[in-house]
PDB file of C-alpha atoms in Angstrom:
ATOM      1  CA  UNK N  34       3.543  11.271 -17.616  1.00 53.00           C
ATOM      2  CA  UNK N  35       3.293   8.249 -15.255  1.00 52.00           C
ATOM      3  CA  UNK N  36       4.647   4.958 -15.597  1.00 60.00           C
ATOM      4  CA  UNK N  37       5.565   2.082 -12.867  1.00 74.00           C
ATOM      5  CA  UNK N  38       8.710   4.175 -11.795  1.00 90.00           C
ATOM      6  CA  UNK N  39       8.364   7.561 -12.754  1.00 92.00           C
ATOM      7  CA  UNK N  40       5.650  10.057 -12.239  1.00 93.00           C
ATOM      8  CA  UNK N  41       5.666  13.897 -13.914  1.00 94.00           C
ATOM      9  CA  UNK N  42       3.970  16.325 -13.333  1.00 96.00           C
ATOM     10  CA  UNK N  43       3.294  19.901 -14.374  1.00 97.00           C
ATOM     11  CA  UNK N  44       0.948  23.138 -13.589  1.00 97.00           C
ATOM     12  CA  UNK N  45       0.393  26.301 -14.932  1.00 97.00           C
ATOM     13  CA  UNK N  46      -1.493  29.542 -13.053  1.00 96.00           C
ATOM     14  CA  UNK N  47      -2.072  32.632 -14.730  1.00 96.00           C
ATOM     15  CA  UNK N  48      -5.117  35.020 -12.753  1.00 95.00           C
ATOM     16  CA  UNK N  49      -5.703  38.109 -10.449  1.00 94.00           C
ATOM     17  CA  UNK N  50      -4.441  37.797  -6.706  1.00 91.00           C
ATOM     18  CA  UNK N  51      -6.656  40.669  -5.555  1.00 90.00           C
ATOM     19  CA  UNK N  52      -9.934  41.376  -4.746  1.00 91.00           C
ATOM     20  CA  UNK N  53      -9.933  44.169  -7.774  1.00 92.00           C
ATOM     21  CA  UNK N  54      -8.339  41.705 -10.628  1.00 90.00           C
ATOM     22  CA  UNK N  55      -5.376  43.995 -11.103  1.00 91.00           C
ATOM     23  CA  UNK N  56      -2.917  42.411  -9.494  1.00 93.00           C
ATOM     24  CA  UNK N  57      -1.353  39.218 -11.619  1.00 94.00           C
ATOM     25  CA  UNK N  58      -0.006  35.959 -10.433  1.00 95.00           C
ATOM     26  CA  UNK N  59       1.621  33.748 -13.084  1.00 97.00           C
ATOM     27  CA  UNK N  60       3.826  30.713 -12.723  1.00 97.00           C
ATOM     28  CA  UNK N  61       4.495  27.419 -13.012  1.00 98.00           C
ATOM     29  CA  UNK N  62       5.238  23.927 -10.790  1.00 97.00           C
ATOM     30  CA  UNK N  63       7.158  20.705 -11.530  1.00 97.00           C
ATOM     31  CA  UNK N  64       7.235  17.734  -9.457  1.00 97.00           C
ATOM     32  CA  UNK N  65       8.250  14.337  -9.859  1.00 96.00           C
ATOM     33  CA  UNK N  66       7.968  10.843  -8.066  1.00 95.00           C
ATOM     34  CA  UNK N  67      10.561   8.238  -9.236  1.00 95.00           C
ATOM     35  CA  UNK N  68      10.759   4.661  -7.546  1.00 92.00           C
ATOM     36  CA  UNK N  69      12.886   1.467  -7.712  1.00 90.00           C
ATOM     37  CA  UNK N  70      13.417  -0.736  -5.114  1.00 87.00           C
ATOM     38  CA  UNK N  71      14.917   0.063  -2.368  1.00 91.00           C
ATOM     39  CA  UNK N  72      14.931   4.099  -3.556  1.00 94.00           C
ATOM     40  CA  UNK N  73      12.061   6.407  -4.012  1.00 94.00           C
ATOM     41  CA  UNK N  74      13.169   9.852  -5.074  1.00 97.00           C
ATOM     42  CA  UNK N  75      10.334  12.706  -4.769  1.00 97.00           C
ATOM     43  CA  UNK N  76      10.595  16.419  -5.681  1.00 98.00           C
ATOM     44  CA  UNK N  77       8.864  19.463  -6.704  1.00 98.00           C
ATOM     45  CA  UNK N  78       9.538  22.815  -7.904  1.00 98.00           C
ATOM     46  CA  UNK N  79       7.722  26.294  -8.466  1.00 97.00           C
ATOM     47  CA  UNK N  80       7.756  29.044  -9.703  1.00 97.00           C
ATOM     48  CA  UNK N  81       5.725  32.579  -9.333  1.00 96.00           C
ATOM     49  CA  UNK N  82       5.593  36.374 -10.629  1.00 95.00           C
ATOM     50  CA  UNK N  83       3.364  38.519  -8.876  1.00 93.00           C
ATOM     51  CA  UNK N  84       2.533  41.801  -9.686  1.00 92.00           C
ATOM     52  CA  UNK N  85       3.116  44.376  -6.917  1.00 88.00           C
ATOM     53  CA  UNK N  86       1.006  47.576  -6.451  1.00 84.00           C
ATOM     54  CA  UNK N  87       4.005  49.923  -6.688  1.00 81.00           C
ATOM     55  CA  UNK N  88       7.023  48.884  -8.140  1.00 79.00           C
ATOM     56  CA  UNK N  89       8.227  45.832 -10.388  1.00 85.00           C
ATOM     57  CA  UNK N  90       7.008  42.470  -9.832  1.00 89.00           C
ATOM     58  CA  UNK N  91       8.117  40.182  -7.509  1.00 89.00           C
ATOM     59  CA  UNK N  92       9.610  36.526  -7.613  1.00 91.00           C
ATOM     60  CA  UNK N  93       8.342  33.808  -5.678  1.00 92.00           C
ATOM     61  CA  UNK N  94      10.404  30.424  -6.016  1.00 94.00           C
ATOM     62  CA  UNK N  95      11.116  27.412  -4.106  1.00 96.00           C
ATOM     63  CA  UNK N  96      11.260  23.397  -4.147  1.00 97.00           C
ATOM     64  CA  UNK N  97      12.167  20.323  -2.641  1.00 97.00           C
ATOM     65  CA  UNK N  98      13.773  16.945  -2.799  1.00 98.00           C
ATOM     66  CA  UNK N  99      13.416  14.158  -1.240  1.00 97.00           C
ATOM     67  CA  UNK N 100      15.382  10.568  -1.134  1.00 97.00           C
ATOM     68  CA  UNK N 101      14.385   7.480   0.572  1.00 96.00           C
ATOM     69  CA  UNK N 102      15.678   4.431   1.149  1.00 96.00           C
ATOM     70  CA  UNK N 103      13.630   0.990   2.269  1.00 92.00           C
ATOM     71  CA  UNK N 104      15.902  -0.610   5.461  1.00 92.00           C
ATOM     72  CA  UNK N 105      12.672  -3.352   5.037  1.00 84.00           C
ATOM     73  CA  UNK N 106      14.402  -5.330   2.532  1.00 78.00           C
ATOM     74  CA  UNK N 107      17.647  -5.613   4.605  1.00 83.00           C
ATOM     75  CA  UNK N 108      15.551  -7.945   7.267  1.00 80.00           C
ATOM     76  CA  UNK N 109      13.553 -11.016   6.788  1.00 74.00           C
ATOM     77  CA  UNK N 110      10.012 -11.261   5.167  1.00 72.00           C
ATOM     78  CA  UNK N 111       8.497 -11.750   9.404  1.00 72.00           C
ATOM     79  CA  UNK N 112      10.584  -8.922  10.820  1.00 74.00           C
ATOM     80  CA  UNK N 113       6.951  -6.738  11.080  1.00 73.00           C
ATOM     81  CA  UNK N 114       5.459  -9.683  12.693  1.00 75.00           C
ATOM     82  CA  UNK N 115       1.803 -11.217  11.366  1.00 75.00           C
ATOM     83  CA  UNK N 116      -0.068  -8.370  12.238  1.00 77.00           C
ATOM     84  CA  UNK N 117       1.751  -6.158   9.909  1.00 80.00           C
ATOM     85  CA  UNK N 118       2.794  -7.893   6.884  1.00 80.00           C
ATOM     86  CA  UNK N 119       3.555  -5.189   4.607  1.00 82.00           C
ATOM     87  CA  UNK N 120       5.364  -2.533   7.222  1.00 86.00           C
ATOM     88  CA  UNK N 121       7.554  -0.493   5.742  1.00 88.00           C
ATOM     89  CA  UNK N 122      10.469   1.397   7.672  1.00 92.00           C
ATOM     90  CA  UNK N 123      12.516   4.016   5.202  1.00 95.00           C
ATOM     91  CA  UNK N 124      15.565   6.428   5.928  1.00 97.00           C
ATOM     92  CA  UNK N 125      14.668   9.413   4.501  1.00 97.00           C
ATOM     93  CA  UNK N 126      16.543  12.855   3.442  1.00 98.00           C
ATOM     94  CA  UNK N 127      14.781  15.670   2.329  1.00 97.00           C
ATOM     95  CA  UNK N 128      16.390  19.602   1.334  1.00 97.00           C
ATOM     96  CA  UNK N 129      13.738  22.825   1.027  1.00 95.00           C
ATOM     97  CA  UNK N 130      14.343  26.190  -0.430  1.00 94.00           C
ATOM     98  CA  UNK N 131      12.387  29.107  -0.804  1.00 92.00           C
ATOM     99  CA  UNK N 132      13.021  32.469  -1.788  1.00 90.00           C
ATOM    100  CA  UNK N 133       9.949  35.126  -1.876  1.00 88.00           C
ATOM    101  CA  UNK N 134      10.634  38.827  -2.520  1.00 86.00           C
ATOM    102  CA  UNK N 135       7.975  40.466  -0.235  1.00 82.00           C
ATOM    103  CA  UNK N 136       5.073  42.384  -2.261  1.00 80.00           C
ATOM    104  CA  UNK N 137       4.219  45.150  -0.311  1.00 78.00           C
ATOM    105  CA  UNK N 138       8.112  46.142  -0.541  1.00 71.00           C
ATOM    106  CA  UNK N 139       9.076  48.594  -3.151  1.00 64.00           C
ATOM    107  CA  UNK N 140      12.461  47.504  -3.152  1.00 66.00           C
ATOM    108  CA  UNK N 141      11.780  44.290  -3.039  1.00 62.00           C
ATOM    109  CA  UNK N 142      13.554  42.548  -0.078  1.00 74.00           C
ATOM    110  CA  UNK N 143      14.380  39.019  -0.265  1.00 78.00           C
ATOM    111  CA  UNK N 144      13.496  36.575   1.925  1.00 83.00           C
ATOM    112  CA  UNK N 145      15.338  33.269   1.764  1.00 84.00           C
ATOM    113  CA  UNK N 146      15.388  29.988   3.766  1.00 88.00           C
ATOM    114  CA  UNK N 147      16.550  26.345   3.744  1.00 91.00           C
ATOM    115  CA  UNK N 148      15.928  23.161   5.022  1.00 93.00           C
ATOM    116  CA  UNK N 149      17.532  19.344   6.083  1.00 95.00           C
ATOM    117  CA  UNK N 150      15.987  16.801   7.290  1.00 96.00           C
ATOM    118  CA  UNK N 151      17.069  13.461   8.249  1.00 98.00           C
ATOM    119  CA  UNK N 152      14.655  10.683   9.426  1.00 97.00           C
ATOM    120  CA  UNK N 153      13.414   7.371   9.944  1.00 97.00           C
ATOM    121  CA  UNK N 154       9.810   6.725   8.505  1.00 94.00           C
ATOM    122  CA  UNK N 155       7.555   3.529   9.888  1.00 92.00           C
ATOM    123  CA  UNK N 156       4.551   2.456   7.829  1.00 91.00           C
ATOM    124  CA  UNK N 157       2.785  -0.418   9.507  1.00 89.00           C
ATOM    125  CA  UNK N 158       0.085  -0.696   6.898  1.00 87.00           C
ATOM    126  CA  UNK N 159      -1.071   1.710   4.077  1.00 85.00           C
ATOM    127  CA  UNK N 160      -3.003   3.728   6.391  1.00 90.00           C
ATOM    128  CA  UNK N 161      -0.435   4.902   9.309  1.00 92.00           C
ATOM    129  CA  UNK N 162       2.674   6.703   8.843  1.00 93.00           C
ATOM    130  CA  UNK N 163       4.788   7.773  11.951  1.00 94.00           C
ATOM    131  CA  UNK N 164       7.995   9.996  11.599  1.00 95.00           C
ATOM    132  CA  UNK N 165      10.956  10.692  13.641  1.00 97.00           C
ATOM    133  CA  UNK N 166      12.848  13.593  12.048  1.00 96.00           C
ATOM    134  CA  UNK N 167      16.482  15.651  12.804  1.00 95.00           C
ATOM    135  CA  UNK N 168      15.712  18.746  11.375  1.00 93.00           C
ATOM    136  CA  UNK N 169      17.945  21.769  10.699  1.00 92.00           C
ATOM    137  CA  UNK N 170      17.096  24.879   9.039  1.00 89.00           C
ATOM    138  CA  UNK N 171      18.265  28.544   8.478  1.00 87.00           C
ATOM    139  CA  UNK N 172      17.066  32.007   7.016  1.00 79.00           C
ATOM    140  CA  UNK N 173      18.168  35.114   5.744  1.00 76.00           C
ATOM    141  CA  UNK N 174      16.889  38.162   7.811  1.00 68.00           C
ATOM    142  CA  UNK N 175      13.173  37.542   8.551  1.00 63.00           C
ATOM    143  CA  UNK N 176      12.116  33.610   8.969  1.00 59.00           C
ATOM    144  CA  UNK N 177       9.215  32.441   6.521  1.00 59.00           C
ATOM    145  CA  UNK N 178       8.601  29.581   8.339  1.00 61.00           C
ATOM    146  CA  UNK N 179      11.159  28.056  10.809  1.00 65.00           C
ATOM    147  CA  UNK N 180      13.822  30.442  10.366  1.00 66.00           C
ATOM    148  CA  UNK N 181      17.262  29.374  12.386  1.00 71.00           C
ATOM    149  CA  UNK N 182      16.318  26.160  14.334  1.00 79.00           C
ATOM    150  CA  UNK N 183      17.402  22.812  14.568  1.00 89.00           C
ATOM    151  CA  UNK N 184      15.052  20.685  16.147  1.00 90.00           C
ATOM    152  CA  UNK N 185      13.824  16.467  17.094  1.00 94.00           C
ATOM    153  CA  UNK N 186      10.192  16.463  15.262  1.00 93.00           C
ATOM    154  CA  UNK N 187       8.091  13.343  15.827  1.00 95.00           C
ATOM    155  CA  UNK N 188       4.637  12.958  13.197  1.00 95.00           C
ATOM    156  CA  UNK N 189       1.718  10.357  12.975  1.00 95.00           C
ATOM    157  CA  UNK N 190      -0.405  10.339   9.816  1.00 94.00           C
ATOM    158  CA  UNK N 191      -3.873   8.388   8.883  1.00 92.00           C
ATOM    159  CA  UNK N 192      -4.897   8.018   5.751  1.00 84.00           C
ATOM    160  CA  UNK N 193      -8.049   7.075   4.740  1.00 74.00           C
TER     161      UNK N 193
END
């Protein structure tokens, strides 16, 4: 569904994993894109069962959300100057989770971690994004991706 604020969408996967076709993933994702002025509100959320050679299946779950907030509107219409007439510059929050129960464990261990970020986000036009993000996570056990870290992250973007 998709109107001028609100965006929905949805996905279903059903089909082999393995190079045999024995092996089953099935699952589903949400995610959603809401916007009024000065808030944008993004998330997603998934979903997965896969089979596991030995053993029951395992669960593989996880989403995010994500708030912003335009500062833009706080200054005057010239504050990005002539050559950038319709910069944007956002506060942003964002929280991840992920679990994922490993598949080539019997007993299925758990693997779990989380995310915060907190940053300022600069568009200068529709085709450059650059980021400057606090972020904080932690993890049960083994880290999936940044495990327990805090960290200053800095990101450009083109799009084209």
């Amino acid at each position: 569904r998709r109107s001028d604020e609100l965006a929905l969408g949805l996905g279903v996967y059903s089909g082999a994993y393995d190079d045999a076709g024995e092996l089953q993933l099935s699952g589903f994702g949400l995610d959603f894109n809401w916007y009024r002025e000065p808030w944008k509100l993004t998330g997603e959320y998934l979903r997965m069962r896969a089979d596991r050679a030995d053993g029951d299946p395992a669960t593989l779950w996880g989403g995010y959300a994500r708030v912003g907030y335009d500062l833009d509107h706080w200054f005057g219409d010239t504050w990005s100057g002539a050559s950038f007439p319709d910069a944007r510059l956002s506060l942003i929050y964002e929280y991840d989770y992920v679990s994922v129960e490993d598949l080539t464990s019997v007993v299925g261990l758990v693997e779990r971690e989380r995310k915060h970020v907190v940053g300022l986000r600069y568009e200068p036009d529709h085709s450059w994004v650059l980021k400057l993000n606090r972020e904080w996570s932690d993890a049960s056990d083994r880290a999936l991706v940044n495990g327990d870290s805090d960290a200053w992250v800095m990101g450009i973007g083109f799009v084209f």
